[in-house]
Short mmCIF file of C-alpha atoms in Angstrom, two decimals:
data_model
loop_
_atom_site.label_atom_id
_atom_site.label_comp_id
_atom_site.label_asym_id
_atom_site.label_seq_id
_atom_site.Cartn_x
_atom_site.Cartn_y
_atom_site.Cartn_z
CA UNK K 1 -43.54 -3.39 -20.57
CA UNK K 2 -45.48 -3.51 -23.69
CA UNK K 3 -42.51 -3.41 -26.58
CA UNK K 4 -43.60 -0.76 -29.41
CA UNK K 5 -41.44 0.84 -32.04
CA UNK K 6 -43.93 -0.53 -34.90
CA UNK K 7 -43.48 -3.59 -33.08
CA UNK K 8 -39.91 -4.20 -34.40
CA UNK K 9 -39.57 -7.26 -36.77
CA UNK K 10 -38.99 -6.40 -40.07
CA UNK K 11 -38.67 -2.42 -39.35
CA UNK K 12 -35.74 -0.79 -41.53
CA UNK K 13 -32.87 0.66 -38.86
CA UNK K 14 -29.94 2.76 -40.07
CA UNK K 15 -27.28 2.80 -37.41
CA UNK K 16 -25.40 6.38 -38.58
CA UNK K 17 -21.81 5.55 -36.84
CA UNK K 18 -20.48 2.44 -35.43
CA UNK K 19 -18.10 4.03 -33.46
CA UNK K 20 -15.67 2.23 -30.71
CA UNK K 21 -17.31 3.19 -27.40
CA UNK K 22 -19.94 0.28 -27.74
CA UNK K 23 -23.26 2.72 -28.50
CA UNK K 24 -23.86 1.93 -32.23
CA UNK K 25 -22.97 -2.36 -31.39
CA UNK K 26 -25.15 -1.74 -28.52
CA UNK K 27 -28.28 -0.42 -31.36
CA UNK K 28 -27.03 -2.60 -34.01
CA UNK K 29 -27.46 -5.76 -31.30
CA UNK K 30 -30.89 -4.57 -29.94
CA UNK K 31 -32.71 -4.04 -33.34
CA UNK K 32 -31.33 -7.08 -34.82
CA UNK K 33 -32.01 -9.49 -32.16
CA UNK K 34 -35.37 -8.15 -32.09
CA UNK K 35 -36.04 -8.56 -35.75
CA UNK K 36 -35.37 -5.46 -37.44
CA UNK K 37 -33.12 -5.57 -40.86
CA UNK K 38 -30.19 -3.38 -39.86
CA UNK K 39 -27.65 -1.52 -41.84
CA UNK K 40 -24.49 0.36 -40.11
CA UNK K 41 -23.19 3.12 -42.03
CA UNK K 42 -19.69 4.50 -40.83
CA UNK K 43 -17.65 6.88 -42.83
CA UNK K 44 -14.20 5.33 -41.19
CA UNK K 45 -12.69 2.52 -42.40
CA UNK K 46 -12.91 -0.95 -41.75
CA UNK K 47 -9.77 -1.48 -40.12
CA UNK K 48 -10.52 1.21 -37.95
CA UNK K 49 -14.19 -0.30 -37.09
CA UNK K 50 -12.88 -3.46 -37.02
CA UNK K 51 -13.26 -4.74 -33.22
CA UNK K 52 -16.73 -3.14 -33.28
CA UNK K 53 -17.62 -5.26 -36.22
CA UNK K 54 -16.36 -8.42 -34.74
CA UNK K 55 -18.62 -7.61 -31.77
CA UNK K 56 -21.68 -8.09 -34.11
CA UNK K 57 -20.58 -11.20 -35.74
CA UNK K 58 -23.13 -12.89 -34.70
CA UNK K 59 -26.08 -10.49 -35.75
CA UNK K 60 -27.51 -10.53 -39.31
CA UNK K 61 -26.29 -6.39 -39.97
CA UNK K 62 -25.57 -4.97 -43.05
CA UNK K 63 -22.52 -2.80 -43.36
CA UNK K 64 -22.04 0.56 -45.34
CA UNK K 65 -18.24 1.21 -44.12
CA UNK K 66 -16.37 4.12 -45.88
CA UNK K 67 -19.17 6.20 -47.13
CA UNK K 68 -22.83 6.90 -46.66
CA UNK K 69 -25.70 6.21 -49.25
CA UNK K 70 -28.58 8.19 -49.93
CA UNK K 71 -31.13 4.90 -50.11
CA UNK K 72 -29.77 3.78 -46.72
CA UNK K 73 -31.40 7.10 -45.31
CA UNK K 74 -34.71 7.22 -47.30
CA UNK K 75 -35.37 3.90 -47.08
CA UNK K 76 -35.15 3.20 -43.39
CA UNK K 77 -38.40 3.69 -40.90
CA UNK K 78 -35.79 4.59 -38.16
CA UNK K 79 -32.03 6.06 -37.99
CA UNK K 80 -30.27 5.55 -34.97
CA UNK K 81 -28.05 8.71 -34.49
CA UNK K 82 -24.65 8.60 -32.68
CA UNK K 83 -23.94 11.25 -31.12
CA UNK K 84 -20.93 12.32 -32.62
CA UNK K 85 -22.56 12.83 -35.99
CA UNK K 86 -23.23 16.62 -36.39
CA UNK K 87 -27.36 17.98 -36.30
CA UNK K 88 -26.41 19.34 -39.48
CA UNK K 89 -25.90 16.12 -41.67
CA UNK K 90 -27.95 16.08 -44.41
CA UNK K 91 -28.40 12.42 -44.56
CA UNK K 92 -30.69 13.06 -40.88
CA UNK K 93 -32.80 15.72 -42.60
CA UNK K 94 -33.37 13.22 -45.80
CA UNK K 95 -34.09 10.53 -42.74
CA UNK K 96 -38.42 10.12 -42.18
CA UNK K 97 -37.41 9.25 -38.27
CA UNK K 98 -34.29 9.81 -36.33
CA UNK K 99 -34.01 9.04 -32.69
CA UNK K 100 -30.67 7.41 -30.55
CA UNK K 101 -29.95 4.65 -28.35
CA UNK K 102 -30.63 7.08 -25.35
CA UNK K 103 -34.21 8.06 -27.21
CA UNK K 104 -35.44 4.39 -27.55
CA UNK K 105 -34.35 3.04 -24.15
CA UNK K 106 -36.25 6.28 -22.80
CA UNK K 107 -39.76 4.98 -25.26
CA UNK K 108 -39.49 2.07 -23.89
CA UNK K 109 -38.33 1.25 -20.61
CA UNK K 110 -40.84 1.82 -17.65
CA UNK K 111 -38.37 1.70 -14.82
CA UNK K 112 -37.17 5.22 -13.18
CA UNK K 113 -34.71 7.03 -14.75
CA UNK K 114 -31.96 9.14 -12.56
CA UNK K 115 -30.51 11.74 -14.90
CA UNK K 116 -27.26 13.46 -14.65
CA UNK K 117 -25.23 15.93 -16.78
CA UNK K 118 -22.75 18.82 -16.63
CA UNK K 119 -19.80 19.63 -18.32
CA UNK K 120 -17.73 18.04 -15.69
CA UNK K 121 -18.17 15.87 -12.96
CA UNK K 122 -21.35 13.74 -14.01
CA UNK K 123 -19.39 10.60 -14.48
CA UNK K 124 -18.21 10.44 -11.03
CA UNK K 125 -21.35 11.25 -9.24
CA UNK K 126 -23.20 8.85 -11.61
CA UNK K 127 -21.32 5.88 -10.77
CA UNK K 128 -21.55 6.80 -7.16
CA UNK K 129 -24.96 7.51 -7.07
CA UNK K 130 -25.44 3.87 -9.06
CA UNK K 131 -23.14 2.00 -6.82
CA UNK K 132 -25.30 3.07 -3.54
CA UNK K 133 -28.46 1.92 -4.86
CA UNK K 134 -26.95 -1.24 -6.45
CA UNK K 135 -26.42 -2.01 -2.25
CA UNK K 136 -29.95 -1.76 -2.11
CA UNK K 137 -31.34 -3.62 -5.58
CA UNK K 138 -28.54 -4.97 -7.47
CA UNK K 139 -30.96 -4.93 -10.41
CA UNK K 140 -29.62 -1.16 -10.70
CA UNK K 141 -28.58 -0.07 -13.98
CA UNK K 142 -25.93 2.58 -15.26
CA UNK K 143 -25.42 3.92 -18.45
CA UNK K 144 -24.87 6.84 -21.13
CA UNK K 145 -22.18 8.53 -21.49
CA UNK K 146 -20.44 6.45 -19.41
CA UNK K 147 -19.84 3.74 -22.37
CA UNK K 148 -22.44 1.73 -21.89
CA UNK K 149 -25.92 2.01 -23.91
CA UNK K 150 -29.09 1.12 -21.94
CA UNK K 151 -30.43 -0.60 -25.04
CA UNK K 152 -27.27 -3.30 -23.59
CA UNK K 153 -29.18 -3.85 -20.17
CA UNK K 154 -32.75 -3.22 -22.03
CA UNK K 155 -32.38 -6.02 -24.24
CA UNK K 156 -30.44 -8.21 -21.01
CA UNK K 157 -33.75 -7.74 -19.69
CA UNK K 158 -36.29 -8.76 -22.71
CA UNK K 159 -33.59 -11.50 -22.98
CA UNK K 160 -34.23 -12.35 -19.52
CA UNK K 161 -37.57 -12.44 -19.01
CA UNK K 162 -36.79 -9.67 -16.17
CA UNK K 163 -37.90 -7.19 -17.61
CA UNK K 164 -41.09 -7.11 -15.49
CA UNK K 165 -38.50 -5.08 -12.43
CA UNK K 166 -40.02 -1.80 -13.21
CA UNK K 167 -38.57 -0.80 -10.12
CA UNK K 168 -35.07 -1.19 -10.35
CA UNK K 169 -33.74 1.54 -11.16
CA UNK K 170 -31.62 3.33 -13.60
CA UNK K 171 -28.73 5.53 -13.72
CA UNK K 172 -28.00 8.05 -16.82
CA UNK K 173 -25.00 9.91 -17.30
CA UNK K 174 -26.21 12.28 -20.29
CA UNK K 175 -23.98 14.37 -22.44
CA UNK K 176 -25.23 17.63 -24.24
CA UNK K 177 -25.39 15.63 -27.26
CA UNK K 178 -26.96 12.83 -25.80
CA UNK K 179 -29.50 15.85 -24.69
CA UNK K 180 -29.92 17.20 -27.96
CA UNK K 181 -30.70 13.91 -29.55
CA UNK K 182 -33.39 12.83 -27.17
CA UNK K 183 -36.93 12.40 -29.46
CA UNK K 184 -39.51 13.42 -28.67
CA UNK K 185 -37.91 15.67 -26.32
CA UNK K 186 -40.83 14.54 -24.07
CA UNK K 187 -39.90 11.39 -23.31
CA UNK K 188 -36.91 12.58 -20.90
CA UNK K 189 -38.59 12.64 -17.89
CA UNK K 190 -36.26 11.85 -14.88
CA UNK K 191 -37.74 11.31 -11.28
CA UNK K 192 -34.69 13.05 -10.01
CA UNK K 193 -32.30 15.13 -12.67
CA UNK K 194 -29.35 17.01 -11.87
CA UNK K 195 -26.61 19.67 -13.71
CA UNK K 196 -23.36 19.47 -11.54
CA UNK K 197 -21.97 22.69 -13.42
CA UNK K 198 -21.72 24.38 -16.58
CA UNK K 199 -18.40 25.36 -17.69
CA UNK K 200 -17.10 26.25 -21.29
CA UNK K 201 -16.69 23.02 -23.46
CA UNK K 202 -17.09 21.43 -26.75
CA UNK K 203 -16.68 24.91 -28.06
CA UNK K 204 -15.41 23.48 -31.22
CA UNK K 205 -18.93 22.18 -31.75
CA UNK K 206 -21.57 24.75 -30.64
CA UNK K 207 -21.70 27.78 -32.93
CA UNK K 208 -22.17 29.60 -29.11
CA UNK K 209 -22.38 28.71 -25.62
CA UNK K 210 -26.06 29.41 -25.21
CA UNK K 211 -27.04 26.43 -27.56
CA UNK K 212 -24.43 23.90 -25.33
CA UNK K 213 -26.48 25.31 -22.58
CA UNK K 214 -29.61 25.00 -23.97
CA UNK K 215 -28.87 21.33 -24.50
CA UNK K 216 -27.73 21.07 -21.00
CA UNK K 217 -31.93 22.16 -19.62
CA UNK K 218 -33.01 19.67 -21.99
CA UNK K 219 -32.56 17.59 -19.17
CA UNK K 220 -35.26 19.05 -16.96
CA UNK K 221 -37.46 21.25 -18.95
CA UNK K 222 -40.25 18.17 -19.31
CA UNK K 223 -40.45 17.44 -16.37
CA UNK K 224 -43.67 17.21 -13.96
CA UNK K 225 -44.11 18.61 -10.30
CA UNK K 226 -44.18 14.98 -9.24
CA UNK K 227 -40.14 14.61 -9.69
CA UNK K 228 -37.29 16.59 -8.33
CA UNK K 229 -34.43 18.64 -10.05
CA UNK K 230 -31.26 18.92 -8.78
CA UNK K 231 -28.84 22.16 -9.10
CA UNK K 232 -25.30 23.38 -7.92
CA UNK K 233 -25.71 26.83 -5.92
CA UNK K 234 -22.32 27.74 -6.56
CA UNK K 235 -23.17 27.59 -10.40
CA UNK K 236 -23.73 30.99 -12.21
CA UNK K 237 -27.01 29.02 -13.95
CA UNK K 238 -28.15 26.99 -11.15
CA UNK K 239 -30.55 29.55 -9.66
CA UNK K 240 -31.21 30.56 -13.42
CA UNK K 241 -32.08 26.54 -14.50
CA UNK K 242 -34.52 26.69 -10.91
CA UNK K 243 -36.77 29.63 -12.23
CA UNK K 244 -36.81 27.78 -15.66
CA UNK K 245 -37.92 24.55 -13.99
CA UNK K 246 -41.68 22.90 -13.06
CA UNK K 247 -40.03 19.79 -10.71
CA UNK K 248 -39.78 20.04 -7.54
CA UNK K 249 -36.24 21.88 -7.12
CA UNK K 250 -33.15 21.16 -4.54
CA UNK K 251 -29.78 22.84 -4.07
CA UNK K 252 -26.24 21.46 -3.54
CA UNK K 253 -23.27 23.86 -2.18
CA UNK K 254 -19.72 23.88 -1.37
CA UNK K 255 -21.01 26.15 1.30
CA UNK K 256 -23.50 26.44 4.15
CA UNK K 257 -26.69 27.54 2.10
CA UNK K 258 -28.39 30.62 3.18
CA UNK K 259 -31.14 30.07 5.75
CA UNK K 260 -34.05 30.18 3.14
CA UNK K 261 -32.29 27.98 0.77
CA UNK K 262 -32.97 23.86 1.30
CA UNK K 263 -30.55 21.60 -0.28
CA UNK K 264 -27.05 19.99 0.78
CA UNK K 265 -24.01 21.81 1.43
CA UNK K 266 -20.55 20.77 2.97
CA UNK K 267 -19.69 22.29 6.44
CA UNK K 268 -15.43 23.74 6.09
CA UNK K 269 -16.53 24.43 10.25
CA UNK K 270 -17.21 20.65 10.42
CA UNK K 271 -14.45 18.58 8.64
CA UNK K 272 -16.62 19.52 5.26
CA UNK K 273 -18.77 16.76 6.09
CA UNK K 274 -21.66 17.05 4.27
CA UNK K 275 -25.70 17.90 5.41
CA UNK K 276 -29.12 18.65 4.03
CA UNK K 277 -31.58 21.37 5.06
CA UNK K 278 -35.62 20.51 4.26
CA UNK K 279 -38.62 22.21 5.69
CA UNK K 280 -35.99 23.37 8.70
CA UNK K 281 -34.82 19.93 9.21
CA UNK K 282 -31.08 19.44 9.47
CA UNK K 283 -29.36 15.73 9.16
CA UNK K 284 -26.07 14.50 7.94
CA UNK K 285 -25.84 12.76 4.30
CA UNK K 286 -21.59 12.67 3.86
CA UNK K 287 -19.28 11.83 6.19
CA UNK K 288 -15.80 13.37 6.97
CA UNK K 289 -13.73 10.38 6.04
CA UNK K 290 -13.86 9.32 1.79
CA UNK K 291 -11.96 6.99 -0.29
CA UNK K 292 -12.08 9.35 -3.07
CA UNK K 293 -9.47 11.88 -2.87
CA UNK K 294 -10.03 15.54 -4.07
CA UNK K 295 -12.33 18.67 -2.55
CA UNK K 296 -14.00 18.42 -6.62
CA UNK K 297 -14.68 15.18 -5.40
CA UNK K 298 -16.15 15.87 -2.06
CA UNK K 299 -18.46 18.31 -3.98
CA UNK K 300 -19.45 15.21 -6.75
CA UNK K 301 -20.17 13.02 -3.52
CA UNK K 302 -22.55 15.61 -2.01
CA UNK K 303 -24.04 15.84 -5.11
CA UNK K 304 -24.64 12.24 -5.16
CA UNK K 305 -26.04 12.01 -2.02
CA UNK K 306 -28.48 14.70 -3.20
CA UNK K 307 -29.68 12.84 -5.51
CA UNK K 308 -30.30 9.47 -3.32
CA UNK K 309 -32.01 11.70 -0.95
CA UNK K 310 -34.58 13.20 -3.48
CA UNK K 311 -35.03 9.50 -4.55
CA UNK K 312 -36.07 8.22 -1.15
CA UNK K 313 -32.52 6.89 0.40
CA UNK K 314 -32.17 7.25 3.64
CA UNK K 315 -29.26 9.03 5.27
CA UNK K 316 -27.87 6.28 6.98
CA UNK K 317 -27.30 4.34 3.93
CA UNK K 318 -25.91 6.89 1.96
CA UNK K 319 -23.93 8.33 4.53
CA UNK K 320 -21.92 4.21 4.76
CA UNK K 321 -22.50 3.54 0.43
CA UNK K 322 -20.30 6.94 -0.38
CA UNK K 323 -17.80 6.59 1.75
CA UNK K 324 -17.35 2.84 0.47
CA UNK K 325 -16.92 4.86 -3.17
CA UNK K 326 -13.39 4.40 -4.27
CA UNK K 327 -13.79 6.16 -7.40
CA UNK K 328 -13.99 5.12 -11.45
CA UNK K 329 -11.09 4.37 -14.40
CA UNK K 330 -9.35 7.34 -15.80
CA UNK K 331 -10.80 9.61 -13.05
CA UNK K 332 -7.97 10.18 -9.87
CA UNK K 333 -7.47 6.12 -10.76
CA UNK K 334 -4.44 4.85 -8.56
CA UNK K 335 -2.80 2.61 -10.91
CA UNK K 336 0.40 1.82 -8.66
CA UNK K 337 2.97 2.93 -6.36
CA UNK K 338 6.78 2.97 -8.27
CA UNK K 339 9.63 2.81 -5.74
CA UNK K 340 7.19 5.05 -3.09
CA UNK K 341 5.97 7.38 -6.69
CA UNK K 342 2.22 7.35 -6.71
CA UNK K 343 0.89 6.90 -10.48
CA UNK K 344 -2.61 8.10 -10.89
CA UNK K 345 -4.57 8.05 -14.20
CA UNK K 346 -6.99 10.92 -14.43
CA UNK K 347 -7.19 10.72 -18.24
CA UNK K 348 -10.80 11.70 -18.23
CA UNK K 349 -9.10 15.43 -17.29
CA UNK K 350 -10.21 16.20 -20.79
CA UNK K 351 -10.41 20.57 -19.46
CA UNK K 352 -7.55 22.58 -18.07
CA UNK K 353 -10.47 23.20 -15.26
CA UNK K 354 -10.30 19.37 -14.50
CA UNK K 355 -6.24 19.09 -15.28
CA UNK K 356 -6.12 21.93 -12.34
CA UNK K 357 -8.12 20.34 -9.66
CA UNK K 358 -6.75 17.03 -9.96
CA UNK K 359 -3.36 19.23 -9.13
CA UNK K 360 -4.86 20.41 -6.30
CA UNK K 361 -6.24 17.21 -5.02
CA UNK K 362 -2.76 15.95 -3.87
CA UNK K 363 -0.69 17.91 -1.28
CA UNK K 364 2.95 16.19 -2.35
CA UNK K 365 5.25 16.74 -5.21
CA UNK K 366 2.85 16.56 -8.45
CA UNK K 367 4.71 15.98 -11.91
CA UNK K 368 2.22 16.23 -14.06
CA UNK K 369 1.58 15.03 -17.90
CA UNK K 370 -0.55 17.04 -19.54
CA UNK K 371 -1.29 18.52 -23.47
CA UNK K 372 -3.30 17.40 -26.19
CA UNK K 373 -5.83 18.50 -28.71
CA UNK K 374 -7.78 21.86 -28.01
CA UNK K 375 -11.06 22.30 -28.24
CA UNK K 376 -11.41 26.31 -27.84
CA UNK K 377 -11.43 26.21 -24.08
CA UNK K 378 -10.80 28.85 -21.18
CA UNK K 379 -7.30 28.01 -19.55
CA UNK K 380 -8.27 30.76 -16.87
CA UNK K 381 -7.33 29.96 -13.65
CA UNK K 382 -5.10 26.94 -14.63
CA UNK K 383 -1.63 29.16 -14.04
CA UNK K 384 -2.03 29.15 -10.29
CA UNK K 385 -2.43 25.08 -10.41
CA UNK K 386 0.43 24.80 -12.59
CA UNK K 387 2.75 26.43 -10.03
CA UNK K 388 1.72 24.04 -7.56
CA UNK K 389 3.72 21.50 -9.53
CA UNK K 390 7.21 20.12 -9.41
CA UNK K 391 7.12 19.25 -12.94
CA UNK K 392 5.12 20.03 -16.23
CA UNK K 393 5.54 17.06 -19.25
CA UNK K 394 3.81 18.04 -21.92
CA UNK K 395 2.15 15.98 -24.93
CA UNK K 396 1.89 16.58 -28.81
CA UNK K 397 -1.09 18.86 -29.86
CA UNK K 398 -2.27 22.02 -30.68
CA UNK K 399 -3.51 22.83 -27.21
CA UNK K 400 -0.10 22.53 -25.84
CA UNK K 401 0.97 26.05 -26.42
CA UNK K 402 -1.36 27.39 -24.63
CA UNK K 403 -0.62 24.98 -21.32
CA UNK K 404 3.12 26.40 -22.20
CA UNK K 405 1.84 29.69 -21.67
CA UNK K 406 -0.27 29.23 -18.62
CA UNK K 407 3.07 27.59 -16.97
CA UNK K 408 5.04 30.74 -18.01
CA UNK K 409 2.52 33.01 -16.18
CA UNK K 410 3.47 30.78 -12.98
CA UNK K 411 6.61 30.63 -13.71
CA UNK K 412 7.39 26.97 -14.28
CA UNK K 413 9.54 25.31 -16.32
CA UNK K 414 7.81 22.35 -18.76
CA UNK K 415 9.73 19.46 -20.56
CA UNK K 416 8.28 18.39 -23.81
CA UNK K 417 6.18 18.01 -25.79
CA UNK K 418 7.04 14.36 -26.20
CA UNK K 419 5.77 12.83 -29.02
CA UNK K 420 4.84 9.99 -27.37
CA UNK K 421 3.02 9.19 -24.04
CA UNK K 422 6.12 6.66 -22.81
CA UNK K 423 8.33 9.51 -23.13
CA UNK K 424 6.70 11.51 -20.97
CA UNK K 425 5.64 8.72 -18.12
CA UNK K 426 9.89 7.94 -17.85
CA UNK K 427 10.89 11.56 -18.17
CA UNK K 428 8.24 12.29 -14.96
CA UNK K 429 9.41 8.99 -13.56
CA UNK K 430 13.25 9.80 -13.47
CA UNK K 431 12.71 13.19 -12.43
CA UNK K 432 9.98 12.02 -9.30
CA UNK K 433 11.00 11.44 -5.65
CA UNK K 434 9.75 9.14 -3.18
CA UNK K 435 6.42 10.71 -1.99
CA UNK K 436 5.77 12.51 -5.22
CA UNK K 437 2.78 11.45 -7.55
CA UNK K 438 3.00 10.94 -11.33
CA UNK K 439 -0.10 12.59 -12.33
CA UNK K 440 -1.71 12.31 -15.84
CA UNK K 441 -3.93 14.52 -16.13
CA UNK K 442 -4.33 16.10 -19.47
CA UNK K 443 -6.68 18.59 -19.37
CA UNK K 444 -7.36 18.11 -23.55
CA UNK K 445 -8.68 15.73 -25.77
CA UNK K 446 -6.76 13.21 -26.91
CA UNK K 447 -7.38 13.12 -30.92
CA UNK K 448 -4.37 13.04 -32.99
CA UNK K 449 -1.74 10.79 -30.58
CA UNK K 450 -4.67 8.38 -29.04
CA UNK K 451 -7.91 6.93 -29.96
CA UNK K 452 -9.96 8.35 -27.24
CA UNK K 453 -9.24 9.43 -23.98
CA UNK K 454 -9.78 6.36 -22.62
CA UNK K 455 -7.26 4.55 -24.71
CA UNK K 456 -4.97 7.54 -23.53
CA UNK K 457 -5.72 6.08 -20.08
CA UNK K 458 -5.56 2.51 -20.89
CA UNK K 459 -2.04 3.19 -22.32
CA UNK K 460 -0.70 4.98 -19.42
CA UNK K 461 -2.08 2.44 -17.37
CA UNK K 462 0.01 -0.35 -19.18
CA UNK K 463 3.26 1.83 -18.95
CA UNK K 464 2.91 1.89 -15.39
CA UNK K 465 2.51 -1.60 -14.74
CA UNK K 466 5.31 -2.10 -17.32
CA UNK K 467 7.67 -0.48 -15.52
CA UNK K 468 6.59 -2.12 -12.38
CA UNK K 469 6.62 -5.79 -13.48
CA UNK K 470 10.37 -4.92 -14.24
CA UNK K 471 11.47 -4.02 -10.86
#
């Protein structure tokens, strides 16, 4: 791979936000070991930033912590855009280049590129999809939105000297933001995309849900009938995204497709097992038997195994590499069994949608934790979930009235809102029986009473095994 980017020593980066989920130290790291004078510019605090900075201790970067500067923006031959900073910032407009981490591993890198989004289930069927082909080149890469940048395993490689493995490839779990800030929009050119869904999300964002869907195509509209894009049947704007598309385009169902329709689809008539239809051609891709639990999840396998297909895996291996796929942190995550109480951490539940299924993934007693910070979502359909439930604890936040309503339309009582996460782990803890499951599942975000939602994991996660070291 011939490195470009002006060729990198001595170019001007602005990093616009540090942040704490390892994207802007991931930049930062890249363009200074490379050469490039680098200046971070966060508008939090230091204390706040504080573990990110120590991460780059070792780099020569400038810091602007606190505010932003005009100069930092003009100046610079290249800002680095996280993508939690608004479109609308002035300082980008002011900016002569603006690209992201996801925008400069995509310039560079040669290897192929797997693409995933949706609004929910990409992280899951990601990882899987990563953790098959890592069984068949361990060189296999995974990042985006998943908390790690590929400029990390990018510069691994220069570092190396490996990166002459064009082939191994790479996994990308994209975000509609990550979408949005892919420039040129050319350079996203996936051999295999996919969109598991599109719900309603990150309302409190978009001025409309057209433009979060319009980000969403950005992951397909460039590219070329050599690759293949992937979308879900079931989905209101999967047969809309096909006619919209110049790839080579697949199907995935929760149903037996219709005769004239290839793709995968699970079989209810045949344990739900999973199978894909091409050119009249029937063969098995997912077995019966999974270590994930969850029908959502049966339907993010299948997907998975879609995508292998379309890349060239063949159904043997897929069929053994899923069902070896126990899952990811925060996501169904078994933390521990409490005097015969399962404790899962599905903290990644950041949708009632989400909050609901995880309910429905577990026949027993479900107490669940739930509440947080709203972001202008749909709670349709969440009631009936709810009344699944042997008990509601609710968290802080402004989206908790409205899971207070949804379990009054089921007619369920709620205890809370705590105003702190332990509360509500040894109110569902007292109140759970042997064979129950402790469930959090929040199905909001978690501003306000956490850092992130995976913090709000990480925490619940230490509660539990709290409470279990003392028995």
């Amino acid at each position: 791979m011939r490195l470009k980017l002006d060729d990198i020593p001595g170019l001007k980066v602005t990093i616009m936000g540090l942040g704490v989920h390892g994207g802007g130290i991931a930049s930062a790291r890249f363009f200074a070991s490379l050469g490039a004078e680098v200046c971070v510019t966060d508008l939090r605090s230091p204390d706040v930033l504080s573990a990110s900075m120590d991460a780059l201790n070792e780099y020569p970067v400038h810091f602007r912590l606190g505010e932003h500067r005009e100069s930092d923006f003009t100046g610079a031959d290249l800002v680095i855009k996280n993508p939690a900073v608004p479109p609308s910032s002035p300082y980008l407009a002011m900016s002569p280049r603006v690209s992201s981490d996801i925008g400069v591993f995509l310039s560079l890198t040669r290897r192929p590129v797997l693409a995933i989004t949706g609004t929910k289930g990409k992280s899951t069927t990601a990882s899987a999809v990563a953790h098959v082909l890592r069984g068949i080149n361990p060189l296999t890469d995974l990042g985006g939105n998943i908390t790690v940048s590929p400029l990390s395993f990018l510069l691994d490689h220069i570092e190396g000297s490996s990166i002459n493995e064009p082939d191994a490839p790479v996994v990308l779990e994209l975000s509609s933001w990550q979408l949005a800030d892919c420039t040129p929009k050319e350079i996203l050119n996936p051999a295999v995309s996919m969109i598991t869904n599109i719900m309603h999300d990150h309302q409190n964002r978009y001025s409309s849900f057209q433009e979060y869907v319009d980000d969403k195509r950005q992951i397909y509209l460039h590219q070329d009938s050599s690759s293949t894009a992937l979308f879900n049947y079931d989905d209101p704007y999967g047969e809309e995204f096909s006619r919209d598309c110049t790839a080579k385009v697949s199907f995935f169902s929760s149903h037996v497709l219709p005769d004239n329709i290839d793709g995968a689809y699970l079989d209810k008539s045949r344990g739900s097992a999973g199978f894909l239809r091409k050119n009249g051609i029937i063969q098995q891709i997912l077995n019966i038997d999974l270590k994930l639990p969850g029908e959502h999840n049966r339907l993010n396998m299948l997907a998975a195994a879609s995508m292998l297909h379309a890349y060239g895996v063949p159904a043997k291996t897929i069929r053994s590499g899923l069902s070896d796929f126990a899952g990811i942190p925060h996501r169904l995550e078994t933390v521990a069994v409490i005097n015969g109480i399962t404790c899962i951490n599905d903290s990644a539940a950041t949708m009632p949608q989400a909050a609901a299924a995880a309910v429905n993934s577990f026949p027993g007693g479900v107490h669940l934790i739930a509440g947080g910070t709203d972001k202008d979502l749909d709670f349709t359909g969440v009631s009936e979930a709810l009344g699944k439930t042997k008990g509601i604890y609710l968290l802080e936040g402004d989206a908790t009235p409205r899971f207070r309503q949804a379990a009054n339309d089921a007619g369920v009582s709620y205890k809370g809102p705590y105003g702190s996460l332990k509360e509500a782990v040894d109110a569902g803890l007292k109140d759970a029986e042997e064979g129950d499951t402790l469930l959090l599942s929040p199905g909001c975000a978690s501003f306000g009473m956490f850092k992130n939602e995976f913090d709000r994991g990480d925490q619940f996660r230490e509660l539990i095994r709290q409470r279990l070291s003392r028995l």
